[in-house]
PDB file of C-alpha atoms in Angstrom:
ATOM      1  CA  MET A   1      -0.180  -0.114   0.053  1.00  0.00           C
ATOM      2  CA  LYS A   2       1.167   3.658  -0.823  1.00  0.00           C
ATOM      3  CA  LYS A   3       1.765   5.992   1.961  1.00  0.00           C
ATOM      4  CA  PHE A   4       0.130   8.895   2.368  1.00  0.00           C
ATOM      5  CA  LYS A   5       2.757  12.015   2.264  1.00  0.00           C
ATOM      6  CA  SER A   6       2.163  12.698   5.739  1.00  0.00           C
ATOM      7  CA  PHE A   7       3.488  13.134   9.044  1.00  0.00           C
ATOM      8  CA  ILE A   8       1.227  12.346  12.111  1.00  0.00           C
ATOM      9  CA  ALA A   9       1.439  14.914  14.943  1.00  0.00           C
ATOM     10  CA  LEU A  10       1.261  12.908  17.949  1.00  0.00           C
ATOM     11  CA  ASP A  11      -0.035  15.226  20.502  1.00  0.00           C
ATOM     12  CA  SER A  12      -2.214  13.324  22.670  1.00  0.00           C
ATOM     13  CA  LYS A  13      -2.101  13.593  26.638  1.00  0.00           C
ATOM     14  CA  SER A  14      -0.248  10.388  27.320  1.00  0.00           C
ATOM     15  CA  ASN A  15       2.352   8.551  25.138  1.00  0.00           C
ATOM     16  CA  ILE A  16       0.417   5.319  25.728  1.00  0.00           C
ATOM     17  CA  GLU A  17      -2.349   7.023  23.480  1.00  0.00           C
ATOM     18  CA  ASN A  18       0.167   8.253  21.218  1.00  0.00           C
ATOM     19  CA  LEU A  19       1.451   4.410  21.137  1.00  0.00           C
ATOM     20  CA  LYS A  20      -1.831   3.392  20.061  1.00  0.00           C
ATOM     21  CA  ILE A  21      -2.161   5.925  16.960  1.00  0.00           C
ATOM     22  CA  VAL A  22       1.600   4.533  15.554  1.00  0.00           C
ATOM     23  CA  LYS A  23       0.631   1.053  15.612  1.00  0.00           C
ATOM     24  CA  LYS A  24      -2.762   1.952  13.982  1.00  0.00           C
ATOM     25  CA  LEU A  25      -1.668   4.341  11.249  1.00  0.00           C
ATOM     26  CA  SER A  26       1.964   3.153  10.670  1.00  0.00           C
ATOM     27  CA  PRO A  27       1.138   1.342   7.781  1.00  0.00           C
ATOM     28  CA  LEU A  28      -0.754   4.122   5.812  1.00  0.00           C
ATOM     29  CA  VAL A  29       1.396   7.380   6.534  1.00  0.00           C
ATOM     30  CA  PHE A  30       4.996   8.327   6.020  1.00  0.00           C
ATOM     31  CA  GLY A  31       5.876   9.145   9.516  1.00  0.00           C
ATOM     32  CA  PHE A  32       5.248  10.583  12.862  1.00  0.00           C
ATOM     33  CA  LYS A  33       5.954  13.792  14.279  1.00  0.00           C
ATOM     34  CA  ILE A  34       6.852  14.298  18.109  1.00  0.00           C
ATOM     35  CA  GLY A  35       6.818  17.718  19.819  1.00  0.00           C
ATOM     36  CA  TYR A  36       7.509  19.254  23.170  1.00  0.00           C
ATOM     37  CA  ARG A  37       4.223  17.699  24.619  1.00  0.00           C
ATOM     38  CA  SER A  38       5.294  14.004  23.758  1.00  0.00           C
ATOM     39  CA  PHE A  39       9.064  14.438  23.835  1.00  0.00           C
ATOM     40  CA  TYR A  40       8.900  15.469  27.276  1.00  0.00           C
ATOM     41  CA  ASN A  41       6.460  12.948  28.604  1.00  0.00           C
ATOM     42  CA  ALA A  42       6.559   9.870  30.161  1.00  0.00           C
ATOM     43  CA  ASN A  43       7.167   6.917  27.894  1.00  0.00           C
ATOM     44  CA  ALA A  44       8.871   8.983  25.036  1.00  0.00           C
ATOM     45  CA  ASP A  45      11.464   6.465  24.733  1.00  0.00           C
ATOM     46  CA  LYS A  46       8.765   3.554  24.021  1.00  0.00           C
ATOM     47  CA  LEU A  47       7.233   5.942  21.459  1.00  0.00           C
ATOM     48  CA  ILE A  48      10.216   6.386  19.714  1.00  0.00           C
ATOM     49  CA  LYS A  49      11.010   2.658  19.506  1.00  0.00           C
ATOM     50  CA  GLU A  50       7.798   1.787  18.395  1.00  0.00           C
ATOM     51  CA  ILE A  51       8.117   4.318  15.519  1.00  0.00           C
ATOM     52  CA  LYS A  52      11.461   3.090  14.596  1.00  0.00           C
ATOM     53  CA  LYS A  53       9.849  -0.782  15.201  1.00  0.00           C
ATOM     54  CA  ASN A  54       7.398   0.184  12.211  1.00  0.00           C
ATOM     55  CA  LYS A  55       9.636   1.300   9.936  1.00  0.00           C
ATOM     56  CA  SER A  56       8.350   4.650  10.024  1.00  0.00           C
ATOM     57  CA  LYS A  57      10.184   8.136   9.822  1.00  0.00           C
ATOM     58  CA  LEU A  58      10.896   9.947  12.729  1.00  0.00           C
ATOM     59  CA  PHE A  59      10.360  13.673  12.802  1.00  0.00           C
ATOM     60  CA  LEU A  60      11.627  15.160  16.080  1.00  0.00           C
ATOM     61  CA  ASP A  61       9.701  18.528  16.285  1.00  0.00           C
ATOM     62  CA  LEU A  62      12.033  20.662  18.805  1.00  0.00           C
ATOM     63  CA  LYS A  63      12.652  23.892  16.917  1.00  0.00           C
ATOM     64  CA  LEU A  64      16.052  24.290  18.325  1.00  0.00           C
ATOM     65  CA  HIS A  65      16.983  28.000  18.929  1.00  0.00           C
ATOM     66  CA  ASP A  66      19.713  29.074  21.093  1.00  0.00           C
ATOM     67  CA  ILE A  67      23.598  30.263  20.789  1.00  0.00           C
ATOM     68  CA  PRO A  68      25.496  27.775  18.137  1.00  0.00           C
ATOM     69  CA  ASN A  69      27.553  25.922  20.763  1.00  0.00           C
ATOM     70  CA  THR A  70      24.327  25.004  22.732  1.00  0.00           C
ATOM     71  CA  VAL A  71      22.323  23.937  19.826  1.00  0.00           C
ATOM     72  CA  GLY A  72      25.496  22.056  18.707  1.00  0.00           C
ATOM     73  CA  SER A  73      25.316  20.372  21.887  1.00  0.00           C
ATOM     74  CA  ALA A  74      21.632  19.573  21.964  1.00  0.00           C
ATOM     75  CA  ILE A  75      22.391  17.780  18.470  1.00  0.00           C
ATOM     76  CA  LYS A  76      25.002  15.813  19.868  1.00  0.00           C
ATOM     77  CA  SER A  77      22.678  14.726  22.938  1.00  0.00           C
ATOM     78  CA  LEU A  78      19.986  13.392  20.435  1.00  0.00           C
ATOM     79  CA  SER A  79      22.616  11.489  18.452  1.00  0.00           C
ATOM     80  CA  LYS A  80      21.541   8.050  20.014  1.00  0.00           C
ATOM     81  CA  ILE A  81      17.914   8.786  18.819  1.00  0.00           C
ATOM     82  CA  LYS A  82      18.810   9.503  15.277  1.00  0.00           C
ATOM     83  CA  PRO A  83      15.825  11.062  14.201  1.00  0.00           C
ATOM     84  CA  ASP A  84      15.125  11.195  10.448  1.00  0.00           C
ATOM     85  CA  PHE A  85      14.022  14.792  10.439  1.00  0.00           C
ATOM     86  CA  LEU A  86      14.669  17.469  12.997  1.00  0.00           C
ATOM     87  CA  THR A  87      13.567  21.244  13.343  1.00  0.00           C
ATOM     88  CA  ILE A  88      15.540  24.382  14.028  1.00  0.00           C
ATOM     89  CA  HIS A  89      14.459  28.020  14.150  1.00  0.00           C
ATOM     90  CA  ILE A  90      16.128  29.733  11.165  1.00  0.00           C
ATOM     91  CA  SER A  91      15.440  32.953  12.974  1.00  0.00           C
ATOM     92  CA  GLY A  92      18.168  31.787  14.985  1.00  0.00           C
ATOM     93  CA  GLY A  93      20.665  33.342  12.385  1.00  0.00           C
ATOM     94  CA  SER A  94      23.604  31.761  10.006  1.00  0.00           C
ATOM     95  CA  SER A  95      26.143  30.893  12.759  1.00  0.00           C
ATOM     96  CA  MET A  96      23.743  28.780  14.745  1.00  0.00           C
ATOM     97  CA  LEU A  97      22.350  27.015  11.423  1.00  0.00           C
ATOM     98  CA  GLU A  98      25.744  26.391  10.435  1.00  0.00           C
ATOM     99  CA  GLN A  99      26.785  24.860  13.724  1.00  0.00           C
ATOM    100  CA  ALA A 100      23.630  22.701  13.487  1.00  0.00           C
ATOM    101  CA  VAL A 101      24.633  21.465  10.110  1.00  0.00           C
ATOM    102  CA  MET A 102      28.270  20.821  11.046  1.00  0.00           C
ATOM    103  CA  THR A 103      27.209  18.739  13.985  1.00  0.00           C
ATOM    104  CA  ILE A 104      25.167  16.470  12.233  1.00  0.00           C
ATOM    105  CA  LYS A 105      27.764  15.727   9.761  1.00  0.00           C
ATOM    106  CA  GLN A 106      30.254  15.140  12.705  1.00  0.00           C
ATOM    107  CA  GLN A 107      28.106  12.814  14.565  1.00  0.00           C
ATOM    108  CA  LYS A 108      27.486  11.157  10.941  1.00  0.00           C
ATOM    109  CA  LEU A 109      23.783  11.253  11.371  1.00  0.00           C
ATOM    110  CA  ASN A 110      21.207  11.067   8.446  1.00  0.00           C
ATOM    111  CA  THR A 111      18.957  13.424  10.258  1.00  0.00           C
ATOM    112  CA  LYS A 112      17.568  16.021   7.684  1.00  0.00           C
ATOM    113  CA  LEU A 113      17.530  19.447   9.278  1.00  0.00           C
ATOM    114  CA  LEU A 114      14.380  21.550   8.491  1.00  0.00           C
ATOM    115  CA  GLY A 115      14.157  25.218   9.000  1.00  0.00           C
ATOM    116  CA  VAL A 116      10.946  26.892  10.581  1.00  0.00           C
ATOM    117  CA  THR A 117      10.264  30.047   8.888  1.00  0.00           C
ATOM    118  CA  LEU A 118       7.173  31.586  10.249  1.00  0.00           C
ATOM    119  CA  LEU A 119       4.956  29.945  12.584  1.00  0.00           C
ATOM    120  CA  THR A 120       1.514  29.213  11.234  1.00  0.00           C
ATOM    121  CA  SER A 121       0.068  30.780  14.186  1.00  0.00           C
ATOM    122  CA  LEU A 122       1.637  34.101  13.469  1.00  0.00           C
ATOM    123  CA  ASP A 123      -0.074  36.483  10.382  1.00  0.00           C
ATOM    124  CA  SER A 124       1.219  39.909   8.882  1.00  0.00           C
ATOM    125  CA  LYS A 125       0.455  41.833  12.187  1.00  0.00           C
ATOM    126  CA  ASP A 126       2.628  39.463  13.903  1.00  0.00           C
ATOM    127  CA  SER A 127       5.352  39.563  11.295  1.00  0.00           C
ATOM    128  CA  ARG A 128       5.097  43.425  11.343  1.00  0.00           C
ATOM    129  CA  THR A 129       5.347  43.538  15.330  1.00  0.00           C
ATOM    130  CA  ILE A 130       8.558  41.265  15.479  1.00  0.00           C
ATOM    131  CA  TYR A 131      10.535  41.469  12.276  1.00  0.00           C
ATOM    132  CA  ASN A 132       9.048  44.927  10.995  1.00  0.00           C
ATOM    133  CA  GLU A 133       7.873  43.269   7.860  1.00  0.00           C
ATOM    134  CA  LYS A 134       4.265  43.082   7.144  1.00  0.00           C
ATOM    135  CA  ASP A 135       4.596  41.076   4.115  1.00  0.00           C
ATOM    136  CA  THR A 136       4.794  37.295   5.359  1.00  0.00           C
ATOM    137  CA  GLN A 137       5.737  35.885   2.023  1.00  0.00           C
ATOM    138  CA  LYS A 138       8.512  38.070   1.652  1.00  0.00           C
ATOM    139  CA  LEU A 139       9.678  37.467   5.202  1.00  0.00           C
ATOM    140  CA  VAL A 140       9.354  33.423   4.478  1.00  0.00           C
ATOM    141  CA  LYS A 141      11.549  33.941   1.194  1.00  0.00           C
ATOM    142  CA  LYS A 142      14.123  35.598   3.313  1.00  0.00           C
ATOM    143  CA  PHE A 143      14.287  32.739   5.530  1.00  0.00           C
ATOM    144  CA  ALA A 144      14.369  30.433   2.958  1.00  0.00           C
ATOM    145  CA  THR A 145      17.059  32.002   1.231  1.00  0.00           C
ATOM    146  CA  LEU A 146      19.341  32.049   4.453  1.00  0.00           C
ATOM    147  CA  ALA A 147      18.336  28.341   5.239  1.00  0.00           C
ATOM    148  CA  ASN A 148      19.483  27.320   1.565  1.00  0.00           C
ATOM    149  CA  LYS A 149      22.663  29.494   2.020  1.00  0.00           C
ATOM    150  CA  SER A 150      23.208  27.688   5.568  1.00  0.00           C
ATOM    151  CA  LYS A 151      22.978  24.287   3.553  1.00  0.00           C
ATOM    152  CA  LEU A 152      19.694  23.016   5.499  1.00  0.00           C
ATOM    153  CA  ASP A 153      17.966  20.394   4.046  1.00  0.00           C
ATOM    154  CA  GLY A 154      14.119  21.571   4.038  1.00  0.00           C
ATOM    155  CA  LEU A 155      11.651  23.938   5.146  1.00  0.00           C
ATOM    156  CA  ILE A 156       8.620  24.057   7.704  1.00  0.00           C
ATOM    157  CA  CYS A 157       6.465  26.605   6.071  1.00  0.00           C
ATOM    158  CA  SER A 158       2.589  27.606   5.823  1.00  0.00           C
ATOM    159  CA  GLY A 159       0.613  26.554   2.652  1.00  0.00           C
ATOM    160  CA  ASN A 160       0.058  29.925   2.002  1.00  0.00           C
ATOM    161  CA  ASP A 161       3.888  30.155   1.351  1.00  0.00           C
ATOM    162  CA  LEU A 162       4.659  27.215  -1.131  1.00  0.00           C
ATOM    163  CA  THR A 163       4.124  29.260  -4.237  1.00  0.00           C
ATOM    164  CA  GLU A 164       6.624  31.780  -3.054  1.00  0.00           C
ATOM    165  CA  LEU A 165       9.026  29.001  -2.152  1.00  0.00           C
ATOM    166  CA  ARG A 166       8.717  27.345  -5.670  1.00  0.00           C
ATOM    167  CA  ASN A 167      12.318  28.152  -6.896  1.00  0.00           C
ATOM    168  CA  PHE A 168      14.086  26.557  -3.792  1.00  0.00           C
ATOM    169  CA  LYS A 169      13.667  23.054  -5.532  1.00  0.00           C
ATOM    170  CA  ASN A 170      16.696  21.603  -3.582  1.00  0.00           C
ATOM    171  CA  LEU A 171      14.740  22.357  -0.090  1.00  0.00           C
ATOM    172  CA  ILE A 172      12.377  19.661   1.130  1.00  0.00           C
ATOM    173  CA  LYS A 173       8.936  21.367   1.832  1.00  0.00           C
ATOM    174  CA  ILE A 174       6.873  20.342   5.128  1.00  0.00           C
ATOM    175  CA  THR A 175       3.653  22.326   5.741  1.00  0.00           C
ATOM    176  CA  PRO A 176       1.994  21.914   9.553  1.00  0.00           C
ATOM    177  CA  GLY A 177      -1.152  22.894  10.311  1.00  0.00           C
ATOM    178  CA  VAL A 178      -3.017  21.880   7.088  1.00  0.00           C
ATOM    179  CA  LYS A 179      -6.890  21.334   6.941  1.00  0.00           C
ATOM    180  CA  MET A 180      -8.946  17.944   6.282  1.00  0.00           C
ATOM    181  CA  PHE A 181     -12.279  20.063   6.949  1.00  0.00           C
ATOM    182  CA  ASN A 182     -13.426  23.721   7.780  1.00  0.00           C
ATOM    183  CA  ARG A 183     -12.426  24.281  11.302  1.00  0.00           C
ATOM    184  CA  LYS A 184     -11.357  26.909  13.922  1.00  0.00           C
ATOM    185  CA  ASP A 185      -8.409  27.020  15.832  1.00  0.00           C
ATOM    186  CA  ASP A 186      -4.863  28.782  16.599  1.00  0.00           C
ATOM    187  CA  GLN A 187      -3.639  28.374  13.251  1.00  0.00           C
ATOM    188  CA  LYS A 188      -3.841  31.585  10.964  1.00  0.00           C
ATOM    189  CA  ARG A 189      -2.044  30.854   7.839  1.00  0.00           C
ATOM    190  CA  VAL A 190      -3.268  27.189   6.925  1.00  0.00           C
ATOM    191  CA  ALA A 191      -4.245  25.296   3.610  1.00  0.00           C
ATOM    192  CA  PHE A 192      -6.024  22.152   3.049  1.00  0.00           C
ATOM    193  CA  VAL A 193      -4.140  18.675   2.710  1.00  0.00           C
ATOM    194  CA  HIS A 194      -4.383  17.911  -1.093  1.00  0.00           C
ATOM    195  CA  GLU A 195      -3.999  21.899  -1.782  1.00  0.00           C
ATOM    196  CA  ALA A 196      -0.772  22.094   0.070  1.00  0.00           C
ATOM    197  CA  ILE A 197       0.425  18.736  -1.947  1.00  0.00           C
ATOM    198  CA  ASN A 198      -0.382  20.098  -5.393  1.00  0.00           C
ATOM    199  CA  LEU A 199       1.056  23.506  -4.358  1.00  0.00           C
ATOM    200  CA  GLY A 200       4.464  21.934  -3.769  1.00  0.00           C
ATOM    201  CA  ALA A 201       4.660  20.690  -0.300  1.00  0.00           C
ATOM    202  CA  ASN A 202       6.437  17.441  -0.356  1.00  0.00           C
ATOM    203  CA  PHE A 203       4.794  16.446   3.082  1.00  0.00           C
ATOM    204  CA  VAL A 204       1.893  17.932   5.237  1.00  0.00           C
ATOM    205  CA  VAL A 205       1.469  17.480   9.032  1.00  0.00           C
ATOM    206  CA  ILE A 206      -1.806  16.272  10.131  1.00  0.00           C
ATOM    207  CA  GLY A 207      -2.905  16.431  14.029  1.00  0.00           C
ATOM    208  CA  ARG A 208      -6.045  16.679  16.205  1.00  0.00           C
ATOM    209  CA  GLU A 209      -8.297  16.900  13.508  1.00  0.00           C
ATOM    210  CA  LEU A 210      -7.366  13.206  11.958  1.00  0.00           C
ATOM    211  CA  ILE A 211      -6.406  11.641  15.785  1.00  0.00           C
ATOM    212  CA  ASN A 212      -9.509  12.895  17.201  1.00  0.00           C
ATOM    213  CA  SER A 213     -11.991  11.682  14.552  1.00  0.00           C
ATOM    214  CA  LYS A 214     -14.259   8.574  14.618  1.00  0.00           C
ATOM    215  CA  ASP A 215     -12.077   6.431  11.991  1.00  0.00           C
ATOM    216  CA  PRO A 216      -8.635   7.783  11.231  1.00  0.00           C
ATOM    217  CA  VAL A 217      -7.787   4.838   9.121  1.00  0.00           C
ATOM    218  CA  ALA A 218     -11.012   5.478   7.292  1.00  0.00           C
ATOM    219  CA  LEU A 219     -10.203   9.023   6.872  1.00  0.00           C
ATOM    220  CA  LEU A 220      -6.787   8.727   5.380  1.00  0.00           C
ATOM    221  CA  LYS A 221      -8.012   6.361   2.622  1.00  0.00           C
ATOM    222  CA  THR A 222     -10.502   8.796   1.594  1.00  0.00           C
TER     223      THR A 222
END
């Protein structure tokens, strides 16, 4: 069976629940995303082992952002886990990004380093307040240029920004916060699943909407 180009965000209250999700959905999806809630929760080691046992890709979404030396040390501490994908904030600057890339090479990891552009919870008002740039797509393009120059492997970007990033063909593009149905939540810059893929996303991240549905397996097959 061909796997859907998606990572499932494991955001349940407990990793016992997350383990059930992995066992149920691993044949259908490319991999699973572990963020703060699951990584710092009990049984995180069991969850990671289950993902790897099912030959799914491990997407560790820790959004590293600190001084270069600290980020390098963080990556060294993750070398035993060997994540397939790891996120880092592009806004941390070129020195931090280059340190991260160098540490991955030194540790001989096959980890793909993904640069976070602008969080999907932020809009033009936030962009202007934080970065003095009201055009979010212009700002995202600046971030992508820096990521490319620093030799990152890919980008975390909104579906709204994919068209602007179409010329960055060498960078993997993963789109979080995609919608399966119309909904209202804390995401401001979002797109529907198939819309994002058609616009150039290599993978999408699906979370609460799928996990909380009555039949996640059936929904993935539609």
